[in-house]
Amino acid sequence: MTNEFIQEATLRHRLREETDAIHQSLHRNPGLQKLVSAECTTANYRDVLRVFYHFYQGVDDRFNSIPTPQRFTYEATPLRWLQQDFLALNQPLPERSFSTPANAEIGTRAPRLENYIGYLYVKQGSTLGGQMISKQLKKTLALEPGVTQFFFYGFGEHTGYYWKEFLNYLAHHEASLDADAVIQSAQFYFNILDQLSKRYFPFGGINE
């Protein structure tokens, strides 16, 4: 795809505007706020990694049925990155202790392209915010991006380019999509992540 597809697309605008409230709720979560503070500990970092691991473990495999020609070429691999993080911390992978509302929603239905693209908006978008967190982790915990920390580092220096490619992909498919379904999917997966974060890091306290 080329940059000619990048435009101020209605769907792109609606995704940003109609997921903003839940996105901001995530940013206010005590666990994530602790992660970018100077007081962040290895235990705090590990606990946040657990939340993301449970989230992606619960939903990422759902989209394996999307045909390769329809898939986004530069799809993030959060579970692989998280596995590398736990290995770097010399920690076992978390057990599946969180149940997610995704199980009830998914059932046995095959996902539509709209479900996949809404989920990608959440997954690919998280690599952008991860860059700031990655730099902070290097300062506070001496975790070297791409060497001893992986999930928040993500695509590293290629992150901006891959995000633009996702916007190209979104614009390329936009005319054939049910925009409401894409937005509902993005909201749904943001909500799952927000609920998991609140369960692990309730307001008024954080696991130490």
JSON list of C-alpha atoms in Angstrom, two decimals:
[
{"chain": "A", "resi": 1, "resn": "MET", "atom": "CA", "xyz": [0.00, 0.00, 0.00]},
{"chain": "A", "resi": 2, "resn": "THR", "atom": "CA", "xyz": [1.12, 3.55, -0.60]},
{"chain": "A", "resi": 3, "resn": "ASN", "atom": "CA", "xyz": [0.62, 6.75, 1.35]},
{"chain": "A", "resi": 4, "resn": "GLU", "atom": "CA", "xyz": [-1.98, 7.89, -1.16]},
{"chain": "A", "resi": 5, "resn": "PHE", "atom": "CA", "xyz": [-4.54, 5.98, 0.92]},
{"chain": "A", "resi": 6, "resn": "ILE", "atom": "CA", "xyz": [-3.80, 7.98, 4.09]},
{"chain": "A", "resi": 7, "resn": "GLN", "atom": "CA", "xyz": [-6.51, 10.58, 4.36]},
{"chain": "A", "resi": 8, "resn": "GLU", "atom": "CA", "xyz": [-8.77, 12.15, 6.93]},
{"chain": "A", "resi": 9, "resn": "ALA", "atom": "CA", "xyz": [-11.17, 9.25, 6.63]},
{"chain": "A", "resi": 10, "resn": "THR", "atom": "CA", "xyz": [-14.53, 9.31, 8.34]},
{"chain": "A", "resi": 11, "resn": "LEU", "atom": "CA", "xyz": [-13.97, 5.90, 9.90]},
{"chain": "A", "resi": 12, "resn": "ARG", "atom": "CA", "xyz": [-10.58, 6.89, 11.25]},
{"chain": "A", "resi": 13, "resn": "HIS", "atom": "CA", "xyz": [-12.09, 10.02, 12.81]},
{"chain": "A", "resi": 14, "resn": "ARG", "atom": "CA", "xyz": [-15.00, 8.11, 14.27]},
{"chain": "A", "resi": 15, "resn": "LEU", "atom": "CA", "xyz": [-12.73, 5.46, 15.76]},
{"chain": "A", "resi": 16, "resn": "ARG", "atom": "CA", "xyz": [-10.63, 8.09, 17.47]},
{"chain": "A", "resi": 17, "resn": "GLU", "atom": "CA", "xyz": [-13.62, 10.07, 18.76]},
{"chain": "A", "resi": 18, "resn": "GLU", "atom": "CA", "xyz": [-15.87, 7.18, 19.73]},
{"chain": "A", "resi": 19, "resn": "THR", "atom": "CA", "xyz": [-13.19, 5.26, 21.64]},
{"chain": "A", "resi": 20, "resn": "ASP", "atom": "CA", "xyz": [-11.73, 8.31, 23.35]},
{"chain": "A", "resi": 21, "resn": "ALA", "atom": "CA", "xyz": [-13.65, 7.97, 26.64]},
{"chain": "A", "resi": 22, "resn": "ILE", "atom": "CA", "xyz": [-12.64, 4.36, 27.22]},
{"chain": "A", "resi": 23, "resn": "HIS", "atom": "CA", "xyz": [-9.10, 5.11, 26.07]},
{"chain": "A", "resi": 24, "resn": "GLN", "atom": "CA", "xyz": [-8.82, 7.88, 28.66]},
{"chain": "A", "resi": 25, "resn": "SER", "atom": "CA", "xyz": [-10.20, 5.54, 31.33]},
{"chain": "A", "resi": 26, "resn": "LEU", "atom": "CA", "xyz": [-7.31, 3.18, 30.62]},
{"chain": "A", "resi": 27, "resn": "HIS", "atom": "CA", "xyz": [-4.79, 6.01, 30.91]},
{"chain": "A", "resi": 28, "resn": "ARG", "atom": "CA", "xyz": [-6.17, 6.88, 34.36]},
{"chain": "A", "resi": 29, "resn": "ASN", "atom": "CA", "xyz": [-5.78, 3.34, 35.67]},
{"chain": "A", "resi": 30, "resn": "PRO", "atom": "CA", "xyz": [-3.49, 3.27, 38.74]},
{"chain": "A", "resi": 31, "resn": "GLY", "atom": "CA", "xyz": [-1.45, 0.37, 37.39]},
{"chain": "A", "resi": 32, "resn": "LEU", "atom": "CA", "xyz": [-0.62, 2.06, 34.11]},
{"chain": "A", "resi": 33, "resn": "GLN", "atom": "CA", "xyz": [0.00, 5.39, 35.83]},
{"chain": "A", "resi": 34, "resn": "LYS", "atom": "CA", "xyz": [2.44, 3.71, 38.20]},
{"chain": "A", "resi": 35, "resn": "LEU", "atom": "CA", "xyz": [4.26, 2.24, 35.21]},
{"chain": "A", "resi": 36, "resn": "VAL", "atom": "CA", "xyz": [5.27, 5.67, 33.90]},
{"chain": "A", "resi": 37, "resn": "SER", "atom": "CA", "xyz": [6.18, 7.11, 37.29]},
{"chain": "A", "resi": 38, "resn": "ALA", "atom": "CA", "xyz": [9.65, 7.35, 38.80]},
{"chain": "A", "resi": 39, "resn": "GLU", "atom": "CA", "xyz": [8.46, 5.06, 41.63]},
{"chain": "A", "resi": 40, "resn": "CYS", "atom": "CA", "xyz": [7.72, 2.12, 39.34]},
{"chain": "A", "resi": 41, "resn": "THR", "atom": "CA", "xyz": [9.07, -1.19, 40.66]},
{"chain": "A", "resi": 42, "resn": "THR", "atom": "CA", "xyz": [9.79, -4.47, 38.91]},
{"chain": "A", "resi": 43, "resn": "ALA", "atom": "CA", "xyz": [6.73, -5.90, 40.68]},
{"chain": "A", "resi": 44, "resn": "ASN", "atom": "CA", "xyz": [4.53, -3.13, 39.26]},
{"chain": "A", "resi": 45, "resn": "TYR", "atom": "CA", "xyz": [5.90, -3.74, 35.79]},
{"chain": "A", "resi": 46, "resn": "ARG", "atom": "CA", "xyz": [5.37, -7.51, 36.09]},
{"chain": "A", "resi": 47, "resn": "ASP", "atom": "CA", "xyz": [1.77, -7.03, 37.22]},
{"chain": "A", "resi": 48, "resn": "VAL", "atom": "CA", "xyz": [0.95, -4.78, 34.26]},
{"chain": "A", "resi": 49, "resn": "LEU", "atom": "CA", "xyz": [2.49, -7.34, 31.91]},
{"chain": "A", "resi": 50, "resn": "ARG", "atom": "CA", "xyz": [0.18, -9.95, 33.45]},
{"chain": "A", "resi": 51, "resn": "VAL", "atom": "CA", "xyz": [-2.89, -7.87, 32.62]},
{"chain": "A", "resi": 52, "resn": "PHE", "atom": "CA", "xyz": [-1.86, -7.51, 28.99]},
{"chain": "A", "resi": 53, "resn": "TYR", "atom": "CA", "xyz": [-0.95, -11.18, 28.77]},
{"chain": "A", "resi": 54, "resn": "HIS", "atom": "CA", "xyz": [-4.38, -12.21, 30.02]},
{"chain": "A", "resi": 55, "resn": "PHE", "atom": "CA", "xyz": [-6.05, -9.80, 27.61]},
{"chain": "A", "resi": 56, "resn": "TYR", "atom": "CA", "xyz": [-4.23, -10.99, 24.51]},
{"chain": "A", "resi": 57, "resn": "GLN", "atom": "CA", "xyz": [-4.31, -14.64, 25.56]},
{"chain": "A", "resi": 58, "resn": "GLY", "atom": "CA", "xyz": [-8.08, -14.34, 25.82]},
{"chain": "A", "resi": 59, "resn": "VAL", "atom": "CA", "xyz": [-8.76, -12.71, 22.45]},
{"chain": "A", "resi": 60, "resn": "ASP", "atom": "CA", "xyz": [-5.87, -12.83, 19.98]},
{"chain": "A", "resi": 61, "resn": "ASP", "atom": "CA", "xyz": [-6.45, -16.38, 18.71]},
{"chain": "A", "resi": 62, "resn": "ARG", "atom": "CA", "xyz": [-10.01, -15.51, 17.81]},
{"chain": "A", "resi": 63, "resn": "PHE", "atom": "CA", "xyz": [-8.85, -13.95, 14.56]},
{"chain": "A", "resi": 64, "resn": "ASN", "atom": "CA", "xyz": [-6.79, -16.85, 13.24]},
{"chain": "A", "resi": 65, "resn": "SER", "atom": "CA", "xyz": [-9.67, -17.63, 10.88]},
{"chain": "A", "resi": 66, "resn": "ILE", "atom": "CA", "xyz": [-9.34, -14.33, 9.02]},
{"chain": "A", "resi": 67, "resn": "PRO", "atom": "CA", "xyz": [-7.95, -15.26, 5.55]},
{"chain": "A", "resi": 68, "resn": "THR", "atom": "CA", "xyz": [-4.35, -14.22, 4.94]},
{"chain": "A", "resi": 69, "resn": "PRO", "atom": "CA", "xyz": [-5.19, -11.94, 1.98]},
{"chain": "A", "resi": 70, "resn": "GLN", "atom": "CA", "xyz": [-7.45, -9.89, 4.26]},
{"chain": "A", "resi": 71, "resn": "ARG", "atom": "CA", "xyz": [-5.02, -9.67, 7.15]},
{"chain": "A", "resi": 72, "resn": "PHE", "atom": "CA", "xyz": [-2.87, -6.67, 7.92]},
{"chain": "A", "resi": 73, "resn": "THR", "atom": "CA", "xyz": [0.71, -7.37, 6.85]},
{"chain": "A", "resi": 74, "resn": "TYR", "atom": "CA", "xyz": [2.44, -5.78, 9.82]},
{"chain": "A", "resi": 75, "resn": "GLU", "atom": "CA", "xyz": [0.25, -7.16, 12.60]},
{"chain": "A", "resi": 76, "resn": "ALA", "atom": "CA", "xyz": [1.68, -6.78, 16.09]},
{"chain": "A", "resi": 77, "resn": "THR", "atom": "CA", "xyz": [2.67, -9.94, 17.99]},
{"chain": "A", "resi": 78, "resn": "PRO", "atom": "CA", "xyz": [1.97, -9.00, 21.63]},
{"chain": "A", "resi": 79, "resn": "LEU", "atom": "CA", "xyz": [1.89, -12.53, 23.04]},
{"chain": "A", "resi": 80, "resn": "ARG", "atom": "CA", "xyz": [5.33, -13.30, 21.64]},
{"chain": "A", "resi": 81, "resn": "TRP", "atom": "CA", "xyz": [6.70, -10.03, 23.03]},
{"chain": "A", "resi": 82, "resn": "LEU", "atom": "CA", "xyz": [5.11, -10.68, 26.42]},
{"chain": "A", "resi": 83, "resn": "GLN", "atom": "CA", "xyz": [6.57, -14.19, 26.54]},
{"chain": "A", "resi": 84, "resn": "GLN", "atom": "CA", "xyz": [10.00, -12.66, 25.94]},
{"chain": "A", "resi": 85, "resn": "ASP", "atom": "CA", "xyz": [9.39, -10.18, 28.77]},
{"chain": "A", "resi": 86, "resn": "PHE", "atom": "CA", "xyz": [8.53, -12.90, 31.30]},
{"chain": "A", "resi": 87, "resn": "LEU", "atom": "CA", "xyz": [11.59, -14.86, 30.19]},
{"chain": "A", "resi": 88, "resn": "ALA", "atom": "CA", "xyz": [13.77, -11.75, 30.68]},
{"chain": "A", "resi": 89, "resn": "LEU", "atom": "CA", "xyz": [12.32, -11.33, 34.17]},
{"chain": "A", "resi": 90, "resn": "ASN", "atom": "CA", "xyz": [12.90, -15.04, 34.89]},
{"chain": "A", "resi": 91, "resn": "GLN", "atom": "CA", "xyz": [9.19, -15.35, 35.63]},
{"chain": "A", "resi": 92, "resn": "PRO", "atom": "CA", "xyz": [6.77, -18.11, 34.55]},
{"chain": "A", "resi": 93, "resn": "LEU", "atom": "CA", "xyz": [3.95, -17.23, 32.20]},
{"chain": "A", "resi": 94, "resn": "PRO", "atom": "CA", "xyz": [0.79, -16.26, 34.09]},
{"chain": "A", "resi": 95, "resn": "GLU", "atom": "CA", "xyz": [-1.85, -18.89, 34.56]},
{"chain": "A", "resi": 96, "resn": "ARG", "atom": "CA", "xyz": [-5.21, -18.24, 32.96]},
{"chain": "A", "resi": 97, "resn": "SER", "atom": "CA", "xyz": [-6.77, -16.72, 36.09]},
{"chain": "A", "resi": 98, "resn": "PHE", "atom": "CA", "xyz": [-8.89, -14.01, 34.47]},
{"chain": "A", "resi": 99, "resn": "SER", "atom": "CA", "xyz": [-12.07, -14.86, 32.64]},
{"chain": "A", "resi": 100, "resn": "THR", "atom": "CA", "xyz": [-12.99, -12.29, 30.01]},
{"chain": "A", "resi": 101, "resn": "PRO", "atom": "CA", "xyz": [-16.36, -11.20, 28.68]},
{"chain": "A", "resi": 102, "resn": "ALA", "atom": "CA", "xyz": [-14.95, -12.03, 25.25]},
{"chain": "A", "resi": 103, "resn": "ASN", "atom": "CA", "xyz": [-15.83, -15.67, 25.82]},
{"chain": "A", "resi": 104, "resn": "ALA", "atom": "CA", "xyz": [-19.56, -14.92, 25.91]},
{"chain": "A", "resi": 105, "resn": "GLU", "atom": "CA", "xyz": [-19.37, -12.60, 22.91]},
{"chain": "A", "resi": 106, "resn": "ILE", "atom": "CA", "xyz": [-17.24, -14.87, 20.77]},
{"chain": "A", "resi": 107, "resn": "GLY", "atom": "CA", "xyz": [-19.16, -18.11, 21.16]},
{"chain": "A", "resi": 108, "resn": "THR", "atom": "CA", "xyz": [-18.70, -20.23, 18.05]},
{"chain": "A", "resi": 109, "resn": "ARG", "atom": "CA", "xyz": [-19.26, -17.47, 15.52]},
{"chain": "A", "resi": 110, "resn": "ALA", "atom": "CA", "xyz": [-16.52, -16.75, 13.01]},
{"chain": "A", "resi": 111, "resn": "PRO", "atom": "CA", "xyz": [-15.37, -13.13, 13.25]},
{"chain": "A", "resi": 112, "resn": "ARG", "atom": "CA", "xyz": [-16.12, -10.71, 10.44]},
{"chain": "A", "resi": 113, "resn": "LEU", "atom": "CA", "xyz": [-13.51, -8.45, 8.90]},
{"chain": "A", "resi": 114, "resn": "GLU", "atom": "CA", "xyz": [-15.11, -5.57, 10.84]},
{"chain": "A", "resi": 115, "resn": "ASN", "atom": "CA", "xyz": [-14.45, -7.39, 14.15]},
{"chain": "A", "resi": 116, "resn": "TYR", "atom": "CA", "xyz": [-10.84, -7.94, 13.14]},
{"chain": "A", "resi": 117, "resn": "ILE", "atom": "CA", "xyz": [-10.22, -4.34, 12.08]},
{"chain": "A", "resi": 118, "resn": "GLY", "atom": "CA", "xyz": [-11.78, -2.97, 15.27]},
{"chain": "A", "resi": 119, "resn": "TYR", "atom": "CA", "xyz": [-9.51, -5.24, 17.29]},
{"chain": "A", "resi": 120, "resn": "LEU", "atom": "CA", "xyz": [-6.50, -4.19, 15.22]},
{"chain": "A", "resi": 121, "resn": "TYR", "atom": "CA", "xyz": [-7.23, -0.56, 16.04]},
{"chain": "A", "resi": 122, "resn": "VAL", "atom": "CA", "xyz": [-6.74, -1.46, 19.70]},
{"chain": "A", "resi": 123, "resn": "LYS", "atom": "CA", "xyz": [-3.76, -3.77, 19.16]},
{"chain": "A", "resi": 124, "resn": "GLN", "atom": "CA", "xyz": [-1.80, -1.70, 16.66]},
{"chain": "A", "resi": 125, "resn": "GLY", "atom": "CA", "xyz": [-2.60, 1.54, 18.48]},
{"chain": "A", "resi": 126, "resn": "SER", "atom": "CA", "xyz": [-1.12, 0.20, 21.70]},
{"chain": "A", "resi": 127, "resn": "THR", "atom": "CA", "xyz": [2.30, 0.05, 20.06]},
{"chain": "A", "resi": 128, "resn": "LEU", "atom": "CA", "xyz": [2.29, 3.86, 19.82]},
{"chain": "A", "resi": 129, "resn": "GLY", "atom": "CA", "xyz": [1.75, 4.46, 23.53]},
{"chain": "A", "resi": 130, "resn": "GLY", "atom": "CA", "xyz": [4.19, 1.71, 24.29]},
{"chain": "A", "resi": 131, "resn": "GLN", "atom": "CA", "xyz": [7.08, 3.76, 22.95]},
{"chain": "A", "resi": 132, "resn": "MET", "atom": "CA", "xyz": [6.84, 6.33, 25.75]},
{"chain": "A", "resi": 133, "resn": "ILE", "atom": "CA", "xyz": [6.48, 3.59, 28.36]},
{"chain": "A", "resi": 134, "resn": "SER", "atom": "CA", "xyz": [9.48, 1.75, 26.92]},
{"chain": "A", "resi": 135, "resn": "LYS", "atom": "CA", "xyz": [11.68, 4.82, 27.32]},
{"chain": "A", "resi": 136, "resn": "GLN", "atom": "CA", "xyz": [10.48, 5.31, 30.89]},
{"chain": "A", "resi": 137, "resn": "LEU", "atom": "CA", "xyz": [11.18, 1.67, 31.76]},
{"chain": "A", "resi": 138, "resn": "LYS", "atom": "CA", "xyz": [14.74, 2.12, 30.55]},
{"chain": "A", "resi": 139, "resn": "LYS", "atom": "CA", "xyz": [15.14, 5.03, 32.97]},
{"chain": "A", "resi": 140, "resn": "THR", "atom": "CA", "xyz": [13.42, 3.57, 36.02]},
{"chain": "A", "resi": 141, "resn": "LEU", "atom": "CA", "xyz": [14.20, -0.15, 35.77]},
{"chain": "A", "resi": 142, "resn": "ALA", "atom": "CA", "xyz": [17.22, -0.17, 33.41]},
{"chain": "A", "resi": 143, "resn": "LEU", "atom": "CA", "xyz": [15.33, -2.42, 31.00]},
{"chain": "A", "resi": 144, "resn": "GLU", "atom": "CA", "xyz": [16.91, -2.15, 27.57]},
{"chain": "A", "resi": 145, "resn": "PRO", "atom": "CA", "xyz": [14.40, -1.86, 24.70]},
{"chain": "A", "resi": 146, "resn": "GLY", "atom": "CA", "xyz": [14.55, -4.91, 22.43]},
{"chain": "A", "resi": 147, "resn": "VAL", "atom": "CA", "xyz": [17.03, -6.63, 24.76]},
{"chain": "A", "resi": 148, "resn": "THR", "atom": "CA", "xyz": [15.42, -6.98, 28.20]},
{"chain": "A", "resi": 149, "resn": "GLN", "atom": "CA", "xyz": [12.00, -5.46, 27.48]},
{"chain": "A", "resi": 150, "resn": "PHE", "atom": "CA", "xyz": [9.88, -6.24, 24.44]},
{"chain": "A", "resi": 151, "resn": "PHE", "atom": "CA", "xyz": [6.12, -5.70, 24.71]},
{"chain": "A", "resi": 152, "resn": "PHE", "atom": "CA", "xyz": [6.20, -1.95, 25.24]},
{"chain": "A", "resi": 153, "resn": "TYR", "atom": "CA", "xyz": [9.10, -1.56, 22.82]},
{"chain": "A", "resi": 154, "resn": "GLY", "atom": "CA", "xyz": [7.03, -3.36, 20.17]},
{"chain": "A", "resi": 155, "resn": "PHE", "atom": "CA", "xyz": [8.14, -2.39, 16.69]},
{"chain": "A", "resi": 156, "resn": "GLY", "atom": "CA", "xyz": [10.66, 0.09, 18.05]},
{"chain": "A", "resi": 157, "resn": "GLU", "atom": "CA", "xyz": [11.87, 2.59, 15.46]},
{"chain": "A", "resi": 158, "resn": "HIS", "atom": "CA", "xyz": [9.47, 1.12, 12.89]},
{"chain": "A", "resi": 159, "resn": "THR", "atom": "CA", "xyz": [6.37, 1.83, 14.99]},
{"chain": "A", "resi": 160, "resn": "GLY", "atom": "CA", "xyz": [5.41, 5.08, 13.27]},
{"chain": "A", "resi": 161, "resn": "TYR", "atom": "CA", "xyz": [5.79, 3.54, 9.82]},
{"chain": "A", "resi": 162, "resn": "TYR", "atom": "CA", "xyz": [3.67, 0.49, 10.69]},
{"chain": "A", "resi": 163, "resn": "TRP", "atom": "CA", "xyz": [0.95, 2.68, 12.20]},
{"chain": "A", "resi": 164, "resn": "LYS", "atom": "CA", "xyz": [0.77, 4.65, 8.95]},
{"chain": "A", "resi": 165, "resn": "GLU", "atom": "CA", "xyz": [0.54, 1.38, 7.08]},
{"chain": "A", "resi": 166, "resn": "PHE", "atom": "CA", "xyz": [-2.38, 0.39, 9.30]},
{"chain": "A", "resi": 167, "resn": "LEU", "atom": "CA", "xyz": [-4.11, 3.67, 8.45]},
{"chain": "A", "resi": 168, "resn": "ASN", "atom": "CA", "xyz": [-3.50, 2.87, 4.77]},
{"chain": "A", "resi": 169, "resn": "TYR", "atom": "CA", "xyz": [-5.04, -0.56, 5.32]},
{"chain": "A", "resi": 170, "resn": "LEU", "atom": "CA", "xyz": [-8.02, 0.96, 7.11]},
{"chain": "A", "resi": 171, "resn": "ALA", "atom": "CA", "xyz": [-8.65, 3.53, 4.37]},
{"chain": "A", "resi": 172, "resn": "HIS", "atom": "CA", "xyz": [-8.20, 0.89, 1.66]},
{"chain": "A", "resi": 173, "resn": "HIS", "atom": "CA", "xyz": [-11.02, -1.23, 3.12]},
{"chain": "A", "resi": 174, "resn": "GLU", "atom": "CA", "xyz": [-13.22, 1.57, 4.41]},
{"chain": "A", "resi": 175, "resn": "ALA", "atom": "CA", "xyz": [-15.70, 1.74, 1.53]},
{"chain": "A", "resi": 176, "resn": "SER", "atom": "CA", "xyz": [-16.65, -1.94, 1.94]},
{"chain": "A", "resi": 177, "resn": "LEU", "atom": "CA", "xyz": [-16.93, -1.97, 5.73]},
{"chain": "A", "resi": 178, "resn": "ASP", "atom": "CA", "xyz": [-19.83, -1.57, 8.12]},
{"chain": "A", "resi": 179, "resn": "ALA", "atom": "CA", "xyz": [-18.31, 1.37, 10.01]},
{"chain": "A", "resi": 180, "resn": "ASP", "atom": "CA", "xyz": [-20.59, 0.95, 13.03]},
{"chain": "A", "resi": 181, "resn": "ALA", "atom": "CA", "xyz": [-19.50, -2.67, 13.42]},
{"chain": "A", "resi": 182, "resn": "VAL", "atom": "CA", "xyz": [-15.81, -1.69, 13.31]},
{"chain": "A", "resi": 183, "resn": "ILE", "atom": "CA", "xyz": [-16.34, 0.95, 15.98]},
{"chain": "A", "resi": 184, "resn": "GLN", "atom": "CA", "xyz": [-18.37, -1.39, 18.18]},
{"chain": "A", "resi": 185, "resn": "SER", "atom": "CA", "xyz": [-15.58, -3.97, 17.93]},
{"chain": "A", "resi": 186, "resn": "ALA", "atom": "CA", "xyz": [-12.91, -1.44, 18.94]},
{"chain": "A", "resi": 187, "resn": "GLN", "atom": "CA", "xyz": [-15.05, -0.28, 21.86]},
{"chain": "A", "resi": 188, "resn": "PHE", "atom": "CA", "xyz": [-15.66, -3.88, 22.90]},
{"chain": "A", "resi": 189, "resn": "TYR", "atom": "CA", "xyz": [-11.96, -4.77, 23.08]},
{"chain": "A", "resi": 190, "resn": "PHE", "atom": "CA", "xyz": [-11.01, -1.51, 24.77]},
{"chain": "A", "resi": 191, "resn": "ASN", "atom": "CA", "xyz": [-13.68, -2.30, 27.36]},
{"chain": "A", "resi": 192, "resn": "ILE", "atom": "CA", "xyz": [-12.31, -5.78, 28.00]},
{"chain": "A", "resi": 193, "resn": "LEU", "atom": "CA", "xyz": [-8.83, -4.36, 28.59]},
{"chain": "A", "resi": 194, "resn": "ASP", "atom": "CA", "xyz": [-10.24, -1.62, 30.81]},
{"chain": "A", "resi": 195, "resn": "GLN", "atom": "CA", "xyz": [-12.22, -4.15, 32.88]},
{"chain": "A", "resi": 196, "resn": "LEU", "atom": "CA", "xyz": [-9.19, -6.40, 33.33]},
{"chain": "A", "resi": 197, "resn": "SER", "atom": "CA", "xyz": [-7.07, -3.41, 34.36]},
{"chain": "A", "resi": 198, "resn": "LYS", "atom": "CA", "xyz": [-9.64, -2.32, 36.93]},
{"chain": "A", "resi": 199, "resn": "ARG", "atom": "CA", "xyz": [-9.90, -5.83, 38.35]},
{"chain": "A", "resi": 200, "resn": "TYR", "atom": "CA", "xyz": [-6.16, -6.07, 38.85]},
{"chain": "A", "resi": 201, "resn": "PHE", "atom": "CA", "xyz": [-5.56, -2.43, 39.74]},
{"chain": "A", "resi": 202, "resn": "PRO", "atom": "CA", "xyz": [-8.71, -1.08, 41.42]},
{"chain": "A", "resi": 203, "resn": "PHE", "atom": "CA", "xyz": [-8.82, 2.63, 42.01]},
{"chain": "A", "resi": 204, "resn": "GLY", "atom": "CA", "xyz": [-7.54, 3.44, 45.48]},
{"chain": "A", "resi": 205, "resn": "GLY", "atom": "CA", "xyz": [-4.80, 0.81, 45.51]},
{"chain": "A", "resi": 206, "resn": "ILE", "atom": "CA", "xyz": [-2.21, -1.06, 43.51]},
{"chain": "A", "resi": 207, "resn": "ASN", "atom": "CA", "xyz": [-0.62, -4.46, 43.99]},
{"chain": "A", "resi": 208, "resn": "GLU", "atom": "CA", "xyz": [2.84, -4.01, 45.41]}
]
